[in-house]
Coordinates of C-alpha atoms in Angstrom, one line a residue:
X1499 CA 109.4 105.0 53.0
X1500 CA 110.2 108.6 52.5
X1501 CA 113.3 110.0 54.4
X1502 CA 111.3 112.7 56.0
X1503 CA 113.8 115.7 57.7
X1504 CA 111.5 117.4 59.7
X1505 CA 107.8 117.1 61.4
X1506 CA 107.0 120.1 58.9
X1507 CA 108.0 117.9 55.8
X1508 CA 105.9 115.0 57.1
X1509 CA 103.1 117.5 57.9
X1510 CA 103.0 118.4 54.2
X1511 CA 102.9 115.2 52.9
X1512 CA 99.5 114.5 54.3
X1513 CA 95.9 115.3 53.2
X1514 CA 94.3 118.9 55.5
X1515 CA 91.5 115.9 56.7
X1516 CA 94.5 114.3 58.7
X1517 CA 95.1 117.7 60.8
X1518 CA 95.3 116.8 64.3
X1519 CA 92.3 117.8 66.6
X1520 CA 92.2 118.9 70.4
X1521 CA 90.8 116.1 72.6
X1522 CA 90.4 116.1 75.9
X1523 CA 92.1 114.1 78.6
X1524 CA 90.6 111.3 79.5
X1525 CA 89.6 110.9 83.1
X1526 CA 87.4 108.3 84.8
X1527 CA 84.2 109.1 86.0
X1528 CA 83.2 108.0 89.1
X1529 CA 79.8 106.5 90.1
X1530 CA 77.2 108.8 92.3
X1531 CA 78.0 107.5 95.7
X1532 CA 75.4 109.1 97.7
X1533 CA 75.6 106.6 100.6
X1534 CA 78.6 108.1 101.7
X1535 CA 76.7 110.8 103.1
X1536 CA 75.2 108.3 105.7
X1537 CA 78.7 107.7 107.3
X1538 CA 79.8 109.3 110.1
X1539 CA 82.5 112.5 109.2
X1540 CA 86.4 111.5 110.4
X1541 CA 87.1 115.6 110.3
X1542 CA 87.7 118.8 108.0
X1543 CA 90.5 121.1 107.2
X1544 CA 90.9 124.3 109.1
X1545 CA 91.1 128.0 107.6
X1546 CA 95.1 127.0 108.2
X1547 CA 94.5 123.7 106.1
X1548 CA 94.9 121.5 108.8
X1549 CA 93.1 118.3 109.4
X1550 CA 90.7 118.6 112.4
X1551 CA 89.8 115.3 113.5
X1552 CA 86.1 114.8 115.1
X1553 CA 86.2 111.8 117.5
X1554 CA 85.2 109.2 115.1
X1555 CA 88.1 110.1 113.2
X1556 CA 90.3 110.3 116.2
X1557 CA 88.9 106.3 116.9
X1558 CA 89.7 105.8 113.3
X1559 CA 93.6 107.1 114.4
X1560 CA 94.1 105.0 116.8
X1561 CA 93.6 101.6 116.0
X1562 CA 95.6 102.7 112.7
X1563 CA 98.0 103.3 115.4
X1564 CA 97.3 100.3 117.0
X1565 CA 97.5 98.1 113.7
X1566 CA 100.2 99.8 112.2
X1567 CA 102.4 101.6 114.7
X1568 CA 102.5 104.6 113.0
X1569 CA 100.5 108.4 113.6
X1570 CA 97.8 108.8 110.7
X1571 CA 98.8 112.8 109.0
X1572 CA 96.2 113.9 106.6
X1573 CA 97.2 116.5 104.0
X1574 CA 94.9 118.6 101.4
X1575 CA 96.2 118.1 98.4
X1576 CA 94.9 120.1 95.0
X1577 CA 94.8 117.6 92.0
X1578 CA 92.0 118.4 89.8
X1579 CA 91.0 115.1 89.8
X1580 CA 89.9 115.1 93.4
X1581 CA 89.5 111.6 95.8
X1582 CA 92.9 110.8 97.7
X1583 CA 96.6 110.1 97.2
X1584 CA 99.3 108.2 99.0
X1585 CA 102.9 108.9 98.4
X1586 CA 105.0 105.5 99.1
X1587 CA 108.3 107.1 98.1
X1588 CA 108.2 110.1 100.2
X1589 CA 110.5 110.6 103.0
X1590 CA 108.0 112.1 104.7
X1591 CA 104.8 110.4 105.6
X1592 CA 105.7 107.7 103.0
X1593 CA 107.2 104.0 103.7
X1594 CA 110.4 104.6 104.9
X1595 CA 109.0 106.8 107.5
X1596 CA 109.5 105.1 111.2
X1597 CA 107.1 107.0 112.4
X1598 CA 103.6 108.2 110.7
X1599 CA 101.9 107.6 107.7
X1600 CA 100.6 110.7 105.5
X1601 CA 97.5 110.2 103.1
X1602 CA 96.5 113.6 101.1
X1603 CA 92.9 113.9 100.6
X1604 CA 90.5 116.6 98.4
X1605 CA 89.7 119.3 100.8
X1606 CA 86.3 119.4 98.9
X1607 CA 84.2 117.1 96.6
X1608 CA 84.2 113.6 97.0
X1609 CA 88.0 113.6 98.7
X1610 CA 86.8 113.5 102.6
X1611 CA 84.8 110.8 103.3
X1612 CA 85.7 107.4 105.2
X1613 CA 85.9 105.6 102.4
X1614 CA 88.4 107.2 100.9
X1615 CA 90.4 108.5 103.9
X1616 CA 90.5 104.2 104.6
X1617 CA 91.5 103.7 101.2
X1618 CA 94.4 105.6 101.0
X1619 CA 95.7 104.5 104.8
X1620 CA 95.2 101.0 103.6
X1621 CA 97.7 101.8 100.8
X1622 CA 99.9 103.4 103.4
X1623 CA 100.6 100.1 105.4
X1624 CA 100.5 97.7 102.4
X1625 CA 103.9 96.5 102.6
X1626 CA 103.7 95.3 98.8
X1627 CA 102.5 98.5 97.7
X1628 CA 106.4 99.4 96.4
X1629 CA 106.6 96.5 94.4
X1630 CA 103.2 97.1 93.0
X1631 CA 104.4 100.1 91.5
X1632 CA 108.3 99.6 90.9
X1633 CA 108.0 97.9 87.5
X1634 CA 110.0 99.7 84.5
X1635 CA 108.0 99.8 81.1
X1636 CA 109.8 98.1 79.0
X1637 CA 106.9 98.0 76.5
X1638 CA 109.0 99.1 73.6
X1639 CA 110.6 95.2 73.7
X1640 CA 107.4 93.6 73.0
X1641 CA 107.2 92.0 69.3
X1642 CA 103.0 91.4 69.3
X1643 CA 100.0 93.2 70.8
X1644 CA 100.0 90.3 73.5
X1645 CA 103.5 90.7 74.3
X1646 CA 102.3 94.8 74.6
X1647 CA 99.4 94.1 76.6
X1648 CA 101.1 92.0 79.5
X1649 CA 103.8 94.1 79.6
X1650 CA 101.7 96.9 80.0
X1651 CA 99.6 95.8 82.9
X1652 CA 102.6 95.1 84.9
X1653 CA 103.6 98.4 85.2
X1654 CA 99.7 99.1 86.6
X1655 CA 98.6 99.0 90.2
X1656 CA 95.7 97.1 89.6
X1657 CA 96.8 94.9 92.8
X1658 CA 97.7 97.6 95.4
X1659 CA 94.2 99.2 94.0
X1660 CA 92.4 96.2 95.0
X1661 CA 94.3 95.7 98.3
X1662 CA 93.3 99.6 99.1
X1663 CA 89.6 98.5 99.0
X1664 CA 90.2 95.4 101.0
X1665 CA 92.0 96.9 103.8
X1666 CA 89.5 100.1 103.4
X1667 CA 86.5 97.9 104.3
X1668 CA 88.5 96.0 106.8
X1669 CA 90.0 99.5 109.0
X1670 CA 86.1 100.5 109.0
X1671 CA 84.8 97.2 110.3
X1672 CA 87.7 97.9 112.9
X1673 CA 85.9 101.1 113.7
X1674 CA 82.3 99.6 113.6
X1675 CA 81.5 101.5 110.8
X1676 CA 79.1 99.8 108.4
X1677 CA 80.1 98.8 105.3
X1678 CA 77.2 97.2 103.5
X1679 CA 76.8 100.1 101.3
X1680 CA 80.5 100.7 100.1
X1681 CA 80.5 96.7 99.0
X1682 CA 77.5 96.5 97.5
X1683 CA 78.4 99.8 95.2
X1684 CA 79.9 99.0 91.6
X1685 CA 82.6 101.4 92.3
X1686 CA 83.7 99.0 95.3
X1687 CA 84.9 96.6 92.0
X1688 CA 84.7 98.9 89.1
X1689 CA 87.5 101.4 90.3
X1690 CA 90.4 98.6 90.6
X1691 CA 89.1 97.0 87.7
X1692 CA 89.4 100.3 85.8
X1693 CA 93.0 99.6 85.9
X1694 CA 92.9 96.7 83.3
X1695 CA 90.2 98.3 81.3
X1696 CA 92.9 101.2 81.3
X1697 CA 95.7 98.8 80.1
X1698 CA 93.6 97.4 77.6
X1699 CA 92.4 100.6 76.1
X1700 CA 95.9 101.7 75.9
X1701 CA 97.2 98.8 74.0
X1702 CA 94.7 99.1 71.6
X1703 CA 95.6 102.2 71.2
X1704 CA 99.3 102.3 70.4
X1705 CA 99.2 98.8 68.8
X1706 CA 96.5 100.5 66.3
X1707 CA 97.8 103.8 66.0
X1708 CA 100.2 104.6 62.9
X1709 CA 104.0 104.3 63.2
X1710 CA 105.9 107.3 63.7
X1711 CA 109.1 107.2 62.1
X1712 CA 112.1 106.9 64.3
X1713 CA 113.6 110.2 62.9
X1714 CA 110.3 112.1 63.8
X1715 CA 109.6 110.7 67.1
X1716 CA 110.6 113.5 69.3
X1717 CA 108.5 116.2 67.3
X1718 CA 105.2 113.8 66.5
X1719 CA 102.7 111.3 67.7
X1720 CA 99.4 110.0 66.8
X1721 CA 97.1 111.6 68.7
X1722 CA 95.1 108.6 69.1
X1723 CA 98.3 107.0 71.2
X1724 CA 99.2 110.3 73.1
X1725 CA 97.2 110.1 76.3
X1726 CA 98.7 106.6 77.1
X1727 CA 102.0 106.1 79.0
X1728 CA 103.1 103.2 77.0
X1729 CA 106.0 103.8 75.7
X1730 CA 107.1 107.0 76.2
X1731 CA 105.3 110.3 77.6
X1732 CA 105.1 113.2 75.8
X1733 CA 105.3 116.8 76.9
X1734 CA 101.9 117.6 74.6
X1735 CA 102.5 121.5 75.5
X1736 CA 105.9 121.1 74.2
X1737 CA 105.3 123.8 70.7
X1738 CA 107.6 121.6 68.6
X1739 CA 105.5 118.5 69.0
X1740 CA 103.2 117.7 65.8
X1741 CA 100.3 115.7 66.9
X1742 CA 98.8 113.8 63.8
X1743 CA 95.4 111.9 63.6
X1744 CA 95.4 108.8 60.9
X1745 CA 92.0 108.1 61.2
X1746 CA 92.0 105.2 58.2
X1747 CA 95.1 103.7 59.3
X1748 CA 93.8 103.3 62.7
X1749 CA 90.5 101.9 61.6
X1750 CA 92.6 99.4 59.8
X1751 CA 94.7 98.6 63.1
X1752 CA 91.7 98.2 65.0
X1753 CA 90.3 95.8 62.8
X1754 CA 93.6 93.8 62.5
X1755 CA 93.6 93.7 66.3
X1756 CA 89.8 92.3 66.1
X1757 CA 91.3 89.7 63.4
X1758 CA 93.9 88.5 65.4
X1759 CA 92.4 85.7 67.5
X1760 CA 95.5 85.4 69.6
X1761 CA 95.0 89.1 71.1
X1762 CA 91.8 88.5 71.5
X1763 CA 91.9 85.2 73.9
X1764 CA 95.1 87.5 75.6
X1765 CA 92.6 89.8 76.5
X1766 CA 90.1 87.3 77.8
X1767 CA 92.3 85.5 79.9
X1768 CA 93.3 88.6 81.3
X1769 CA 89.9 90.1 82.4
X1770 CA 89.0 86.3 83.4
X1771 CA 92.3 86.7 85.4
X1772 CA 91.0 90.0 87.2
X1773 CA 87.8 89.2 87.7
X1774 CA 89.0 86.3 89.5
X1775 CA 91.3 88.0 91.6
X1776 CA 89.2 90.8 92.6
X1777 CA 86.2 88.4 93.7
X1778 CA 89.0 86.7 95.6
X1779 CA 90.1 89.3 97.5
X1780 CA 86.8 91.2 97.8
X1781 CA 84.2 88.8 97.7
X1782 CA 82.1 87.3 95.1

């Protein structure tokens, strides 16, 4: 292999069909939920963006009181991507606070609806919810795509994802809210799930994508690896890093990982594995 000095050397040495392209991020889309408009409102930010809570959503407060011993905070938060977040980690609002839990919801779009709002206060009182999300990626040990791939999906939070849905369903039941029509939706499944298919897609990706050599890895990745978080992430707006795209040699990796029969029964175990756990916990 060549001794390449720089990302503008290695640039040179390929053909102009192997420029890199602008792709866009991926993001997952979510099913059209419509039901949701049938449930009753828990409240709305203020002109102040505060959370005003109508009186099903002060209800909704207070058995989370009652269950949990801790207030309920909402916050608007302004991620592009919408829905709700729950920040374990924080000081404030987060698990080591004594005293009250803080979810941060979309002030519009799909962000406040009951759903959601019980999703992310069911993340806020699952007491495994830090180890869920404490694992290290320590991808770059793994000596085969199935190594890759279970390594991987423990650094997901494909469990605290399903426990969010569980414990959404059961803090509405507590409210007598219905929740026929949040079960029976494929999102109910799909978007825990999501996390595996995520994992998957991912290690297909880097295990497919062309080796960078080591000299070169802080100026240039394959662009079909770049959106994962596998091994390590990249600053893409960074003006030194060379993105390449090695269409034929990925081609030829993907078709080596549909060869190797060993990757493929990893991967079946593994959505056999999820599928399993997620009927478990959420109902077949």
């Amino acid at each position: 292999m060549a001794d390449y000095k720089n990302a503008d050397m290695f640039l040179r040495s390929f053909t102009d069909d192997l420029i890199p392209k602008v792709y866009p991020e991926l993001k997952l889309n979510e099913d059209d939920r419509n039901f949701t408009e049938l449930l009753p409102s828990f409240g709305a930010f203020d002109e102040n963006q505060k959370y005003v809570f109508t009186p099903e959503g002060n209800k909704f407060k207070e058995i989370f009181k009652n269950l949990s011993g801790r207030e309920l905070e909402i916050k608007t938060h302004n991620d592009p991507a919408g829905g709700g977040l729950y920040k374990p980690y924080d000081k404030d609002g987060g698990h080591l606070d004594p005293n009250k839990r803080t979810i941060y919801i979309a002030p519009t779009g799909g962000g406040n609806f009951p759903d959601i709002i019980a999703h992310e206060a069911g993340h806020s009182i699952d007491p495994t919810i830090q180890q869920n999300a404490k694992y290290i990626n320590n991808a770059y040990q793994a000596r085969t795509p199935s190594e890759l791939l279970n390594a991987h999906l423990k650094t997901t939070n494909f469990k605290a994802e399903v426990e969010g849905q569980r414990a959404a369903v059961d803090l509405l039941n507590r409210n007598e809210i219905p929740t026929g029509g949040i079960r029976s939706d494929p999102f109910f499944k799909n978007y825990p799930a999501s996390y595996i298919d995520k994992g998957i897609e991912e290690t297909n990706k880097y295990s497919s994508s062309y080796p960078i050599p080591n000299q070169l890895k802080p100026f240039a990745q394959d662009v079909y690896a770049q959106d994962g978080k596998i091994i390590t992430p990249f600053n893409l707006k960074d003006p030194s890093l060379q993105v390449f795209n090695f269409d034929d040699r990925r081609t030829k990796g993907m078709l080596n990982l549909g060869l190797n029969q060993k990757y493929q029964d990893t991967i079946q175990e593994t959505l056999k594995r999820a599928r399993s756990y997620i009927d478990q916990k959420l109902g077949s």
